[in-house]
Short mmCIF file of C-alpha atoms and ligand atoms in Angstrom, two decimals:
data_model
loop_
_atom_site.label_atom_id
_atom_site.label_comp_id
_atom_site.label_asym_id
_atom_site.label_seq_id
_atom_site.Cartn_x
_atom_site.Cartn_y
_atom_site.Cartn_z
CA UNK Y 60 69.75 27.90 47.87
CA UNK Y 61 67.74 24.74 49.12
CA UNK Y 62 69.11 22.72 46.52
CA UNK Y 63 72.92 23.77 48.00
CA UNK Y 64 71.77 23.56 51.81
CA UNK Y 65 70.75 19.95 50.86
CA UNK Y 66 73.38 19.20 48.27
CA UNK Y 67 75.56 19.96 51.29
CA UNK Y 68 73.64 17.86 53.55
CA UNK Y 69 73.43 15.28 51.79
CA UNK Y 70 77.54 14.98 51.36
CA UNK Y 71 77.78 15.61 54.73
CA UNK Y 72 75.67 12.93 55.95
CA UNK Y 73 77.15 10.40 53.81
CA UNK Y 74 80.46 11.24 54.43
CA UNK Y 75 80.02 11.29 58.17
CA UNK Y 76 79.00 7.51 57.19
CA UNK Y 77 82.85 6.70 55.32
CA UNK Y 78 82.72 6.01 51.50
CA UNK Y 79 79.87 7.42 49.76
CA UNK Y 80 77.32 4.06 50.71
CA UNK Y 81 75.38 2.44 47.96
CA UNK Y 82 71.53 2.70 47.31
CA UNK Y 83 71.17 -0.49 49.06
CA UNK Y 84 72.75 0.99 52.49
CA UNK Y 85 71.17 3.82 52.18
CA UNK Y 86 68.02 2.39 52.03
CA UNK Y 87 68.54 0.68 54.56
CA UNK Y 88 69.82 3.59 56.60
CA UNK Y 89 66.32 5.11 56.03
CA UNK Y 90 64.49 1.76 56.88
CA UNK Y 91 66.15 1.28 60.74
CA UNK Y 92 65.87 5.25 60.99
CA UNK Y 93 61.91 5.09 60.22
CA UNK Y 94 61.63 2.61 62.86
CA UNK Y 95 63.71 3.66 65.18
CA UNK Y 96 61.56 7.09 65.28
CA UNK Y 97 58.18 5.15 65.12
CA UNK Y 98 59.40 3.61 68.57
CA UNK Y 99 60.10 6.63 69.81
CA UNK Y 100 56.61 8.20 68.94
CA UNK Y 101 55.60 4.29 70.81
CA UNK Y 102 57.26 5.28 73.92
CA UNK Y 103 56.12 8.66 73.87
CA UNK Y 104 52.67 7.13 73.45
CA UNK Y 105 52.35 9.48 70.55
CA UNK Y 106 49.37 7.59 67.64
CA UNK Y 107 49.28 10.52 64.96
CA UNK Y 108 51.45 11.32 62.39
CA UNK Y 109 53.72 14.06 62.93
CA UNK Y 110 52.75 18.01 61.38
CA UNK Y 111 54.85 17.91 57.94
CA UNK Y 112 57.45 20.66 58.01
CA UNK Y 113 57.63 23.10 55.32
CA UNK Y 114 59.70 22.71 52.34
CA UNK Y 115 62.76 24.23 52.07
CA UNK Y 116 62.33 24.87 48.04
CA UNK Y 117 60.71 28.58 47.48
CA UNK Y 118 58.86 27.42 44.85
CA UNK Y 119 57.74 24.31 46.30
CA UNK Y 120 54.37 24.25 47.64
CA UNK Y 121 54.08 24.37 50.93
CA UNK Y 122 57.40 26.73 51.08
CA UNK Y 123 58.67 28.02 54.42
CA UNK Y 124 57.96 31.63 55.06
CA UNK Y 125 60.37 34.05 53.70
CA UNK Y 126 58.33 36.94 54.06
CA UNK Y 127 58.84 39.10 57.47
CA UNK Y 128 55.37 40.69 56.97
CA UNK Y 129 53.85 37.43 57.84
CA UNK Y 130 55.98 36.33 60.77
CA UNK Y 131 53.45 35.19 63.52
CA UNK Y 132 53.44 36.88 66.79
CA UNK Y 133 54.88 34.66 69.62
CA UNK Y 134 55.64 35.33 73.26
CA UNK Y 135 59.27 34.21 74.47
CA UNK Y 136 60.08 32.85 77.78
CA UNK Y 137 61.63 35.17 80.15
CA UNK Y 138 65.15 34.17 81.04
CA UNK Y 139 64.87 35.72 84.35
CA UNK Y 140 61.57 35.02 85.40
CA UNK Y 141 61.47 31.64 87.50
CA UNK Y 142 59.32 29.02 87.36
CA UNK Y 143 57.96 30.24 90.58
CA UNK Y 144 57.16 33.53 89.08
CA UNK Y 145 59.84 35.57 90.99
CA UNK Y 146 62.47 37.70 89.10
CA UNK Y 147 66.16 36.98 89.26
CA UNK Y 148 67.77 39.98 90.17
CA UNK Y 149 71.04 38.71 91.73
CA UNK Y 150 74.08 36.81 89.76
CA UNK Y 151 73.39 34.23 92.73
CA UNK Y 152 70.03 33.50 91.89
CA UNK Y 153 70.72 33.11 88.00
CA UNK Y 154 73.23 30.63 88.92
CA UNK Y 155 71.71 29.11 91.50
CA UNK Y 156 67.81 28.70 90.74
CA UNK Y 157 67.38 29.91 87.20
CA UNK Y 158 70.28 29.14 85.07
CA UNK Y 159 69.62 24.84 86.81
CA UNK Y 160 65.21 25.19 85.58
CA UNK Y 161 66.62 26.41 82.09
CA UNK Y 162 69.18 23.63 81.81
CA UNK Y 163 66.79 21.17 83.10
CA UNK Y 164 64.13 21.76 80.19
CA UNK Y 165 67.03 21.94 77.10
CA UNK Y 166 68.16 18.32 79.17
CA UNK Y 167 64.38 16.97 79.22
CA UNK Y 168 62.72 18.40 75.58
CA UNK Y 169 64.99 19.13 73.48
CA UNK Y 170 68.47 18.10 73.29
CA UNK Y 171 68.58 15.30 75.89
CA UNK Y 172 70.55 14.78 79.02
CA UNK Y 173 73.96 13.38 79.79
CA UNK Y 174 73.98 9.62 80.73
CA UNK Y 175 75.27 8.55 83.71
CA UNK Y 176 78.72 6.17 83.53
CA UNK Y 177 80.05 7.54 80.22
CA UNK Y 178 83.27 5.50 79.81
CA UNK Y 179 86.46 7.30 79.52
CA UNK Y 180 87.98 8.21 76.44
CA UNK Y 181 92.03 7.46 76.31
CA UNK Y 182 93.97 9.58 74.07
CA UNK Y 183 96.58 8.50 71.53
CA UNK Y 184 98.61 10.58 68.72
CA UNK Y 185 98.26 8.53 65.29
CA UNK Y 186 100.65 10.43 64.17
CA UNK Y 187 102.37 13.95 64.24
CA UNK Y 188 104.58 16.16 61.63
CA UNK Y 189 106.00 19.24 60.83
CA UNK Y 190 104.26 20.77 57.56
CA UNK Y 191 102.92 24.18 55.92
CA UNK Y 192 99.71 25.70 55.63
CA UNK Y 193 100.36 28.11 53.12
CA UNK Y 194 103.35 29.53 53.98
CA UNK Y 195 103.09 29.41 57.47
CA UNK Y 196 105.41 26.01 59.14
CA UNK Y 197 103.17 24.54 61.90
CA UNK Y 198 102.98 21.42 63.98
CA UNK Y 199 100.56 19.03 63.22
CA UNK Y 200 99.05 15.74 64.99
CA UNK Y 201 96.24 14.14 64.74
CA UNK Y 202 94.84 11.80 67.83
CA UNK Y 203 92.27 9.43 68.54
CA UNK Y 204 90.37 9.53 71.74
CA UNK Y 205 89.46 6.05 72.39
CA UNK Y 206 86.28 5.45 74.19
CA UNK Y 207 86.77 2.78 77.02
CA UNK Y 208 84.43 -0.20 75.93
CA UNK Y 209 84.80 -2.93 78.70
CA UNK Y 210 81.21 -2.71 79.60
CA UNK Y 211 79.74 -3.26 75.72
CA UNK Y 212 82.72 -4.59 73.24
CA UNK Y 213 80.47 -4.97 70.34
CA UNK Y 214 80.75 -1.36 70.21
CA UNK Y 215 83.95 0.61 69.68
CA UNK Y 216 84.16 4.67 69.98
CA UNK Y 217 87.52 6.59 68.52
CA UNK Y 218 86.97 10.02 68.57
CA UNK Y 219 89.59 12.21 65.48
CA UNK Y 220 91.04 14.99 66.21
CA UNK Y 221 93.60 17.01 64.28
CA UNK Y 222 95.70 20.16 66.06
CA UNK Y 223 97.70 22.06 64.43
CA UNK Y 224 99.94 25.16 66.27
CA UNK Y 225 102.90 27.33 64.65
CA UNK Y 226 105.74 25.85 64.51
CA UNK Y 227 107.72 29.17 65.83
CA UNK Y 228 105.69 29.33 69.05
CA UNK Y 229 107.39 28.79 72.05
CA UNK Y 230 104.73 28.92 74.69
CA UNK Y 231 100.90 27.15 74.36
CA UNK Y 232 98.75 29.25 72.29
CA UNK Y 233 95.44 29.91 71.61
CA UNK Y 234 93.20 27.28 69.65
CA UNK Y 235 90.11 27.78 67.96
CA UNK Y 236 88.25 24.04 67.23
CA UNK Y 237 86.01 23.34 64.23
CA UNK Y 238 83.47 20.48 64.01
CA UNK Y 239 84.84 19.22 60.65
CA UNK Y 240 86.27 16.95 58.97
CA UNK Y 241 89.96 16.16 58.80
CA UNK Y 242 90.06 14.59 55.20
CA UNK Y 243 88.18 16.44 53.04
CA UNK Y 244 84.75 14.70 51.80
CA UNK Y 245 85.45 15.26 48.22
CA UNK Y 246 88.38 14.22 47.82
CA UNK Y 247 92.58 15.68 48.14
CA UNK Y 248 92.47 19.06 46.46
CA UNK Y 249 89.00 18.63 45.91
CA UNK Y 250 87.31 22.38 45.10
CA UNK Y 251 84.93 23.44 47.82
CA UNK Y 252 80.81 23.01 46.50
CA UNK Y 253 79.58 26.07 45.88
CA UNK Y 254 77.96 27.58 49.11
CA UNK Y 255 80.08 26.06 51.14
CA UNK Y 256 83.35 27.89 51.55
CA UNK Y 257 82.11 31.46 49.18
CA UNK Y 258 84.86 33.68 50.55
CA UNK Y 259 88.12 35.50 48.76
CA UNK Y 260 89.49 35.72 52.53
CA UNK Y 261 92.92 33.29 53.09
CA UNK Y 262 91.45 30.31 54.86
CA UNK Y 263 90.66 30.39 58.31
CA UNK Y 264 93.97 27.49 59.03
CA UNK Y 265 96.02 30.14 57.44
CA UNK Y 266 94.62 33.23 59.34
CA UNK Y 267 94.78 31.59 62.63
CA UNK Y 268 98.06 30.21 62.26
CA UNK Y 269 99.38 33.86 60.75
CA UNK Y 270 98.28 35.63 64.25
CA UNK Y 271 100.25 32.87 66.37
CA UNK Y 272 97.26 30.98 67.29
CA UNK Y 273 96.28 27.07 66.49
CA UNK Y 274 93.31 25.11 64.97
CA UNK Y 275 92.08 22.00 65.41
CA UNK Y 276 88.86 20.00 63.75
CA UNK Y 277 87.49 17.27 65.64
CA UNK Y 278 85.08 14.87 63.66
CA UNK Y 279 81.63 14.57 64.68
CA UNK Y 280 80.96 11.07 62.71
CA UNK Y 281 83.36 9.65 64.79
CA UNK Y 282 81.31 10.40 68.00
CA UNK Y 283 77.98 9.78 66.90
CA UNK Y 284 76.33 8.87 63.74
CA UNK Y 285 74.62 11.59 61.68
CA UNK Y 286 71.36 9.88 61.33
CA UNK Y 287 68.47 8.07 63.40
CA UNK Y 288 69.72 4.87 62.36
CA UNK Y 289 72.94 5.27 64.77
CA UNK Y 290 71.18 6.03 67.84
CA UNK Y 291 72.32 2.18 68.91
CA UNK Y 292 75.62 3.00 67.92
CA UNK Y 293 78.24 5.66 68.40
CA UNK Y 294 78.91 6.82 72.37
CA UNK Y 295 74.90 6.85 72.45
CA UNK Y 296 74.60 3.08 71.48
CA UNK Y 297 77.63 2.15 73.74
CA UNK Y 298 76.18 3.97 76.81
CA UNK Y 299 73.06 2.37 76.11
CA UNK Y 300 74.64 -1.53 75.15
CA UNK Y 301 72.99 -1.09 71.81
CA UNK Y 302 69.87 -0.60 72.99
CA UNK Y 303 67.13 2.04 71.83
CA UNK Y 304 66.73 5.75 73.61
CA UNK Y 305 64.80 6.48 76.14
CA UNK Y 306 62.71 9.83 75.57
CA UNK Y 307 64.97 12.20 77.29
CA UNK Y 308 68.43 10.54 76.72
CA UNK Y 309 70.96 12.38 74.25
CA UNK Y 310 70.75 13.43 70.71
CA UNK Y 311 73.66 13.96 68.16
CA UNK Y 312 74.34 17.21 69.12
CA UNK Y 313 74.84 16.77 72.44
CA UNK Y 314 77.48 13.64 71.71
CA UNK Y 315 79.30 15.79 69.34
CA UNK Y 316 79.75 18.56 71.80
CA UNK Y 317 80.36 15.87 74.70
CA UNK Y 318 83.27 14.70 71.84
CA UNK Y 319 84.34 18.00 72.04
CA UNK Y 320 84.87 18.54 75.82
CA UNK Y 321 87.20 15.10 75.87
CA UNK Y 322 88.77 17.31 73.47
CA UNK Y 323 89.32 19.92 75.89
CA UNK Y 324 90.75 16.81 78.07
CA UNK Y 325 93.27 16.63 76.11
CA UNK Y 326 94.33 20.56 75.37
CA UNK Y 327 94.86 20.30 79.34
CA UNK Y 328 97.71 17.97 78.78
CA UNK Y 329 99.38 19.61 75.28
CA UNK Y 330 102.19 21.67 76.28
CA UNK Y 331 101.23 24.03 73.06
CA UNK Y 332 98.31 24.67 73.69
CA UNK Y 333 96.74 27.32 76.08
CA UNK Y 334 93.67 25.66 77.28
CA UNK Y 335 92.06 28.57 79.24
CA UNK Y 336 91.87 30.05 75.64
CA UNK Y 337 89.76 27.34 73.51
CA UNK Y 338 87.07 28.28 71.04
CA UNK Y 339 84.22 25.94 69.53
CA UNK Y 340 83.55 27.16 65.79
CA UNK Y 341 81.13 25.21 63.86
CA UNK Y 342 78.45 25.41 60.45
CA UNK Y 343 75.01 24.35 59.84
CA UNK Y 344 74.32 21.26 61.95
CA UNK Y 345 77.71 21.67 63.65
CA UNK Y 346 76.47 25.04 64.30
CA UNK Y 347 73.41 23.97 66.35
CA UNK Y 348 76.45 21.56 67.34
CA UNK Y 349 78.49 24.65 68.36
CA UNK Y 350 76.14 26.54 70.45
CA UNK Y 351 75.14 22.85 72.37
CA UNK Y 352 78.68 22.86 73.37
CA UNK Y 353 79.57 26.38 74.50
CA UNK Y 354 76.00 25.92 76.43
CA UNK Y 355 77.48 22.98 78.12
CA UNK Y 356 81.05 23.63 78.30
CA UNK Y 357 82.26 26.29 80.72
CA UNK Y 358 85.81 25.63 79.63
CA UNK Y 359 84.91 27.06 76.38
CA UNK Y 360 86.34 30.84 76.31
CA UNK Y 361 84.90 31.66 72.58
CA UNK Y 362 82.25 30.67 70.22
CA UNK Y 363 81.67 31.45 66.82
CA UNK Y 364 78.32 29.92 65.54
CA UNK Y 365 77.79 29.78 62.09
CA UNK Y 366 74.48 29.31 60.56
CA UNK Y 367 73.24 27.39 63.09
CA UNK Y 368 69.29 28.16 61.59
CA UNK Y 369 66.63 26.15 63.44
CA UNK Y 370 68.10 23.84 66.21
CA UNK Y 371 70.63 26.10 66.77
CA UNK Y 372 70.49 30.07 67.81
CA UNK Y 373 66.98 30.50 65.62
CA UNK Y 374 64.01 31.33 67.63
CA UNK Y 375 61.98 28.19 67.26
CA UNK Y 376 58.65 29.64 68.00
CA UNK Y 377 59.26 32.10 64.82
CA UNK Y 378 57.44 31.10 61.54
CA UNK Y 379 60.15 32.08 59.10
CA UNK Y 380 62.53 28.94 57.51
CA UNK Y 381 63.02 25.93 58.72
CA UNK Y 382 60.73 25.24 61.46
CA UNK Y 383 60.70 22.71 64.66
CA UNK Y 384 58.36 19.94 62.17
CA UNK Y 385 61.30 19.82 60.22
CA UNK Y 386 64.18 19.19 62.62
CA UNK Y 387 61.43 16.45 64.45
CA UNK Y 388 61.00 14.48 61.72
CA UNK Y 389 62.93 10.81 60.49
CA UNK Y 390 65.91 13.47 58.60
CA UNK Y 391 66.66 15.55 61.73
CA UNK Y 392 65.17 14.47 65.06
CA UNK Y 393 68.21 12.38 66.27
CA UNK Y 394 70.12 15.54 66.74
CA UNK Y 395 67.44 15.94 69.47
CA UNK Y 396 66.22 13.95 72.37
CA UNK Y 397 62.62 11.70 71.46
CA UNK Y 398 60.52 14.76 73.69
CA UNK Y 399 61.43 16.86 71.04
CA UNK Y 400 59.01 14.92 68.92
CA UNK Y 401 56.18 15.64 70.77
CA UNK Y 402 56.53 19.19 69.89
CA UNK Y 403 55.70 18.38 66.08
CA UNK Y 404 52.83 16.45 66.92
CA UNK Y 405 50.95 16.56 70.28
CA UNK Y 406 52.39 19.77 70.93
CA UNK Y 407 53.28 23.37 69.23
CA UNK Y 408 56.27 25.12 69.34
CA UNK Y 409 54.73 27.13 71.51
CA UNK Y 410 54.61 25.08 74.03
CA UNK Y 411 58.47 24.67 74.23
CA UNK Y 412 59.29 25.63 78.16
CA UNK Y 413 62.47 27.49 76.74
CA UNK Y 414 64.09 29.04 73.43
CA UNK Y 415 66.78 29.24 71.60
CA UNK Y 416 67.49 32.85 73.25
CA UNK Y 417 67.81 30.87 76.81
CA UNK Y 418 70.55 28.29 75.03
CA UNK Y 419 72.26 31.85 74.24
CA UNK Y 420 72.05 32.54 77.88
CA UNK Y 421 73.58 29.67 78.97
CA UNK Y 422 76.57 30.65 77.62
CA UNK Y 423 77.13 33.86 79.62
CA UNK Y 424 79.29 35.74 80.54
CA UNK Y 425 81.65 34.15 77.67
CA UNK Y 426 81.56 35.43 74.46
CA UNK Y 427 79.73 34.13 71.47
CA UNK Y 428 79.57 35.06 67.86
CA UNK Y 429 76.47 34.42 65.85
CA UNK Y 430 76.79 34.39 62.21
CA UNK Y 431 75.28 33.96 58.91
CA UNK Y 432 75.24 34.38 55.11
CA UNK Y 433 73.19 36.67 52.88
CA UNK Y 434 69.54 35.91 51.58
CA UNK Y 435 70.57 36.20 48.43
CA UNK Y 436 73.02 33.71 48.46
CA UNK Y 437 73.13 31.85 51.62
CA UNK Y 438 68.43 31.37 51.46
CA UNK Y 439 66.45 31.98 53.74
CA UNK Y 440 66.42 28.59 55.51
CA UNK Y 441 68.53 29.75 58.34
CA UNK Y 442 66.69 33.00 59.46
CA UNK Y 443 69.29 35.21 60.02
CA UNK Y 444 67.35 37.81 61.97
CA UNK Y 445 65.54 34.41 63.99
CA UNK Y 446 69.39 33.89 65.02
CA UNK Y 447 69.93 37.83 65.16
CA UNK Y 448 66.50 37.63 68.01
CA UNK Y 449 68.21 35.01 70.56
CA UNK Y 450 71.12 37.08 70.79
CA UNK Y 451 69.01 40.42 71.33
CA UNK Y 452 66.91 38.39 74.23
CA UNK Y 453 69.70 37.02 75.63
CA UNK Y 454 70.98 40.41 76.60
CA UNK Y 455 69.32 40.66 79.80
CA UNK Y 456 71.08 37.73 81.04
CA UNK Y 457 74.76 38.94 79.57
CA UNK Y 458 73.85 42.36 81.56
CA UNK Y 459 72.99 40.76 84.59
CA UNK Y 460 76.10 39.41 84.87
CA UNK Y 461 78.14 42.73 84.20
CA UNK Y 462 78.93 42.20 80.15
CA UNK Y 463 77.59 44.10 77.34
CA UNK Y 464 74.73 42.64 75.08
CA UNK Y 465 74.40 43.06 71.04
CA UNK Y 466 73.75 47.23 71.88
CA UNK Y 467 70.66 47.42 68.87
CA UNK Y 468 67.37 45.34 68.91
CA UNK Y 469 66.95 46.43 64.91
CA UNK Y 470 68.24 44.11 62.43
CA UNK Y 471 71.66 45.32 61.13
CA UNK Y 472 71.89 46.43 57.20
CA UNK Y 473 73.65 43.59 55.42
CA UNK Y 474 77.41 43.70 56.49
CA UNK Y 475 77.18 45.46 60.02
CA UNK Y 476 79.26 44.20 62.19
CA UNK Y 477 77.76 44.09 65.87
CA UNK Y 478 81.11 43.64 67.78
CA UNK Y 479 81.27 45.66 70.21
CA UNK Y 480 80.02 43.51 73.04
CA UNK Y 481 79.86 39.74 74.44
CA UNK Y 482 77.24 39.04 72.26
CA UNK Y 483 78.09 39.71 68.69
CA UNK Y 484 76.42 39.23 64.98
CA UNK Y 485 76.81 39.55 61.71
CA UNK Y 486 75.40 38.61 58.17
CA UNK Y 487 77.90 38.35 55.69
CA UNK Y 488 77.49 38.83 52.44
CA UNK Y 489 78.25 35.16 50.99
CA UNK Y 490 76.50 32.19 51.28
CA UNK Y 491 76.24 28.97 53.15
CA UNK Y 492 79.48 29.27 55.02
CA UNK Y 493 81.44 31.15 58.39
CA UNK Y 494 84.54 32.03 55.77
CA UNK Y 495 83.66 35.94 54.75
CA UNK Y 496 82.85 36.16 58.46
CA UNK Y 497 86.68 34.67 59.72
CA UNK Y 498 88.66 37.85 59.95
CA UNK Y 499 85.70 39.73 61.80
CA UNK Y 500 85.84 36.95 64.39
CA UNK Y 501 89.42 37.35 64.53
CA UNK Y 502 89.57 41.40 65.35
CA UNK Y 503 86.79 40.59 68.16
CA UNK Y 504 88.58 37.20 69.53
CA UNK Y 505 90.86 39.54 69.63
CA UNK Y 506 89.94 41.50 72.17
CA UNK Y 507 89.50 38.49 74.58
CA UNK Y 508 92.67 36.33 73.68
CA UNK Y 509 94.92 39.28 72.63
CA UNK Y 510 97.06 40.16 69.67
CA UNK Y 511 99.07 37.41 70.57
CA UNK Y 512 102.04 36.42 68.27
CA UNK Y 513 102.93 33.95 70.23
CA UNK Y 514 101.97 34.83 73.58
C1 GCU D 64 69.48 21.07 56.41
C2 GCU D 64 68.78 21.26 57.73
C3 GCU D 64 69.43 22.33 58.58
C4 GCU D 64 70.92 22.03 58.73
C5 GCU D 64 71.53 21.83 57.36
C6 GCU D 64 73.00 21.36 57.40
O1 GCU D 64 69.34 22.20 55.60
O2 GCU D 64 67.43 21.58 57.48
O3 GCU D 64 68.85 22.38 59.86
O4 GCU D 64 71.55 23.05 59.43
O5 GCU D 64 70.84 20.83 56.66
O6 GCU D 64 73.53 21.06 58.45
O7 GCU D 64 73.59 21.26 56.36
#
């Protein structure tokens, strides 16, 4: 399953660059990314080499735990236990004094904060039509959010974005938004790699669009670059004039879900689309990408979080798949902020001030859906019962503020769907992908958004 997880990796990180690049400029890539996370380490005053991550092979040596019987035993971070020590007991206080101390440690060590000054982003339809998916007529456009650049012209920002609504509906309707890509990677008509799209289901365009609602992808590469070499580049480079990071400024994944609130921007102005009812879908690294966003977002009414593994909705401090030495190192880190470093090499993950059950937290009272594929097919990279854990110990949080939490602290058999609250999960039975898990997400959006043919 490693071999798809990076097969898919791979084509999405060279896709996210354009054309598939040459030896040559990949090399380089890997050159400026080296040093640009050797300066980091420099800033951070950080002399060692960082702890090597496992690998993701199972029969590599040195191959991440797969085996539950050896998980380590960690203690998490209470949610609603202040830094001060007293409990949060009142909805004020968690939005008041705890919810700000957990958002101010995901800002400092791990995914980096906001600039100040962002420029604007302007948006413009390319172009717009009246097509099919499947049989279903629809209206398409696709826009580009252009980043103001007055301040640093060398570098220019257009964010894509495709929507697409039915073409019967008279009234704005729902929209569900996938970190994608608009043109697919390999090629018009291309057949989905293995791994990546393993489900009989009708595609999630054609599902959405049958119920009355809308989809749209926005494009991540167009934010921000997928790889260390970008950091002066992208919205990050612009904010920064082309100049390196400083330790606690932004990672990818916090650009891409930045990208995807100018989105929301826009849904405020499109007459067809209902933007009190947006959701933020997303795989793998636009997973972690996902759960960033609905974190961040409070316009965000739905998430849907697929495979989001280590980075994402995994418990970091659990020794099962991909751990935190992986996502610090030259492949991964610049979806985080540079402090996340320091947690692969001066540091242990232990010493994390939060989890990835508190980024769960953030995101109450709304709902989110946290999925993933079968061990068989899918690997064990991910950890689906790491990503099952963050939703169990985010309950407390989701209670506190009157909604229902996942209602078992077991892992589910294979299959189960755990739907019947505002946190939900389940493991599908496919691999590397959120299709076999669309139409469950559907019957609980559901219950949110309505049955809604257009309305
Ligand atoms: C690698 C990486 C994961 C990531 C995945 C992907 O497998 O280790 O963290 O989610 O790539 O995005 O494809």
């Amino acid at each position: 399953m490693k071999k798809r997880l990076v097969l898919a990796a791979f084509l999405i990180t060279i896709t996210g660059l354009g054309a598939q690049p040459s030896q040559a400029a990949r090399d380089s890539i890997n050159r400026l990314t080296a040093a640009d996370h050797e300066q980091m380490k420099s800033q951070l005053g950080i002399a060692i080499p960082n702890r090597p991550g496992p690998s993701g092979n199972p029969q590599g040596e040195n191959a991440a735990n797969r085996d539950e019987s050896k998980v380590n035993k960690y203690i998490l971070p209470d949610p609603l236990k202040m830094n001060n020590g007293d409990r949060v007991v009142t909805e004020k206080d968690w939005w008041e004094k705890r919810r700000p101390e957990i958002v101010e440690y995901f800002d400092r060590e791990i995914y980096g904060r906001l600039p100040a000054g962002i420029p604007a982003v302007k948006w413009e339809v390319v172009s717009a039509r009246d097509t099919l998916i499947g049989a279903h007529p629809i209206r398409e456009k696709i826009l580009r959010g252009v980043v103001d650049n007055a301040t640093y012209p060398e570098i220019t920002v257009e964010i894509e974005l495709l929507v697409a609504t039915p073409a019967g509906a008279k009234n704005a309707v729902p929209v569900v938004m996938e970190f994608g890509f608009i043109r697919s990677p390999w090629g018009n008509n291309a057949v989905t790699p293995i791994g990546l799209g393993s489900s009989t289901e009708p595609t999630w365009k054609e599902q959405l669009i049958s119920r009355g609602w809308g989809y749209a992808v926005i494009v991540p590469s167009s934010i921000q670059a997928d790889n260390g070499a970008g950091l002066r580049q992208g919205i990050i480079g612009l904010v920064n004039k082309g100049q390196p990071r400083k330790p606690d400024d932004w990672g990818s994944l916090r650009a891409w879900a930045w990208g995807a609130s100018r989105a929301i921007d826009y849904f405020e102005t499109d007459a067809n689309v209902d933007a009190k009812r947006i959701a933020i879908e997303g795989l793998s690294r636009y997973g972690k990408a996902t759960v960033v966003a609905m974190a961040y977002e409070p316009r965000f009414s739905l998430a849907f979080i697929g495979s989001s593994g280590a980075g994402g909705t995994k418990i970091l401090r659990r020794v099962f798949g991909e751990q935190v030495e992986n996502l610090a190192s030259t492949g991964e880190y610049h979806w985080f902020c540079g402090n996340f470093i320091k947690y692969a090499s001066t540091l242990t993950p232990d010493d994390l001030p939060v989890d990835a059950h508190e980024l769960v937290a953030l995101c109450a009272p709304r709902p989110v859906f946290i999925s993933s594929g079968s061990p068989q097919v899918e690997g064990q990279w991910v950890d689906a019962k790491g990503m099952f854990l963050s939703g169990v110990h985010a309950g407390p949080v989701y209670r506190l503020l009157g909604k229902n939490d996942l209602g078992v602290t077991d892992f589910p058999i294979l299959g189960t769907p755990l739907v019947g609250g505002e946190i939900a999960f389940r493991q599908h039975a496919g691999g590397h992908s959120t299709g076999p898990n669309w139409s469950t997400w559907i019957a609980w959006a559901c219950r949110y958004w309505g049955d809604c043919k257009y309305n």
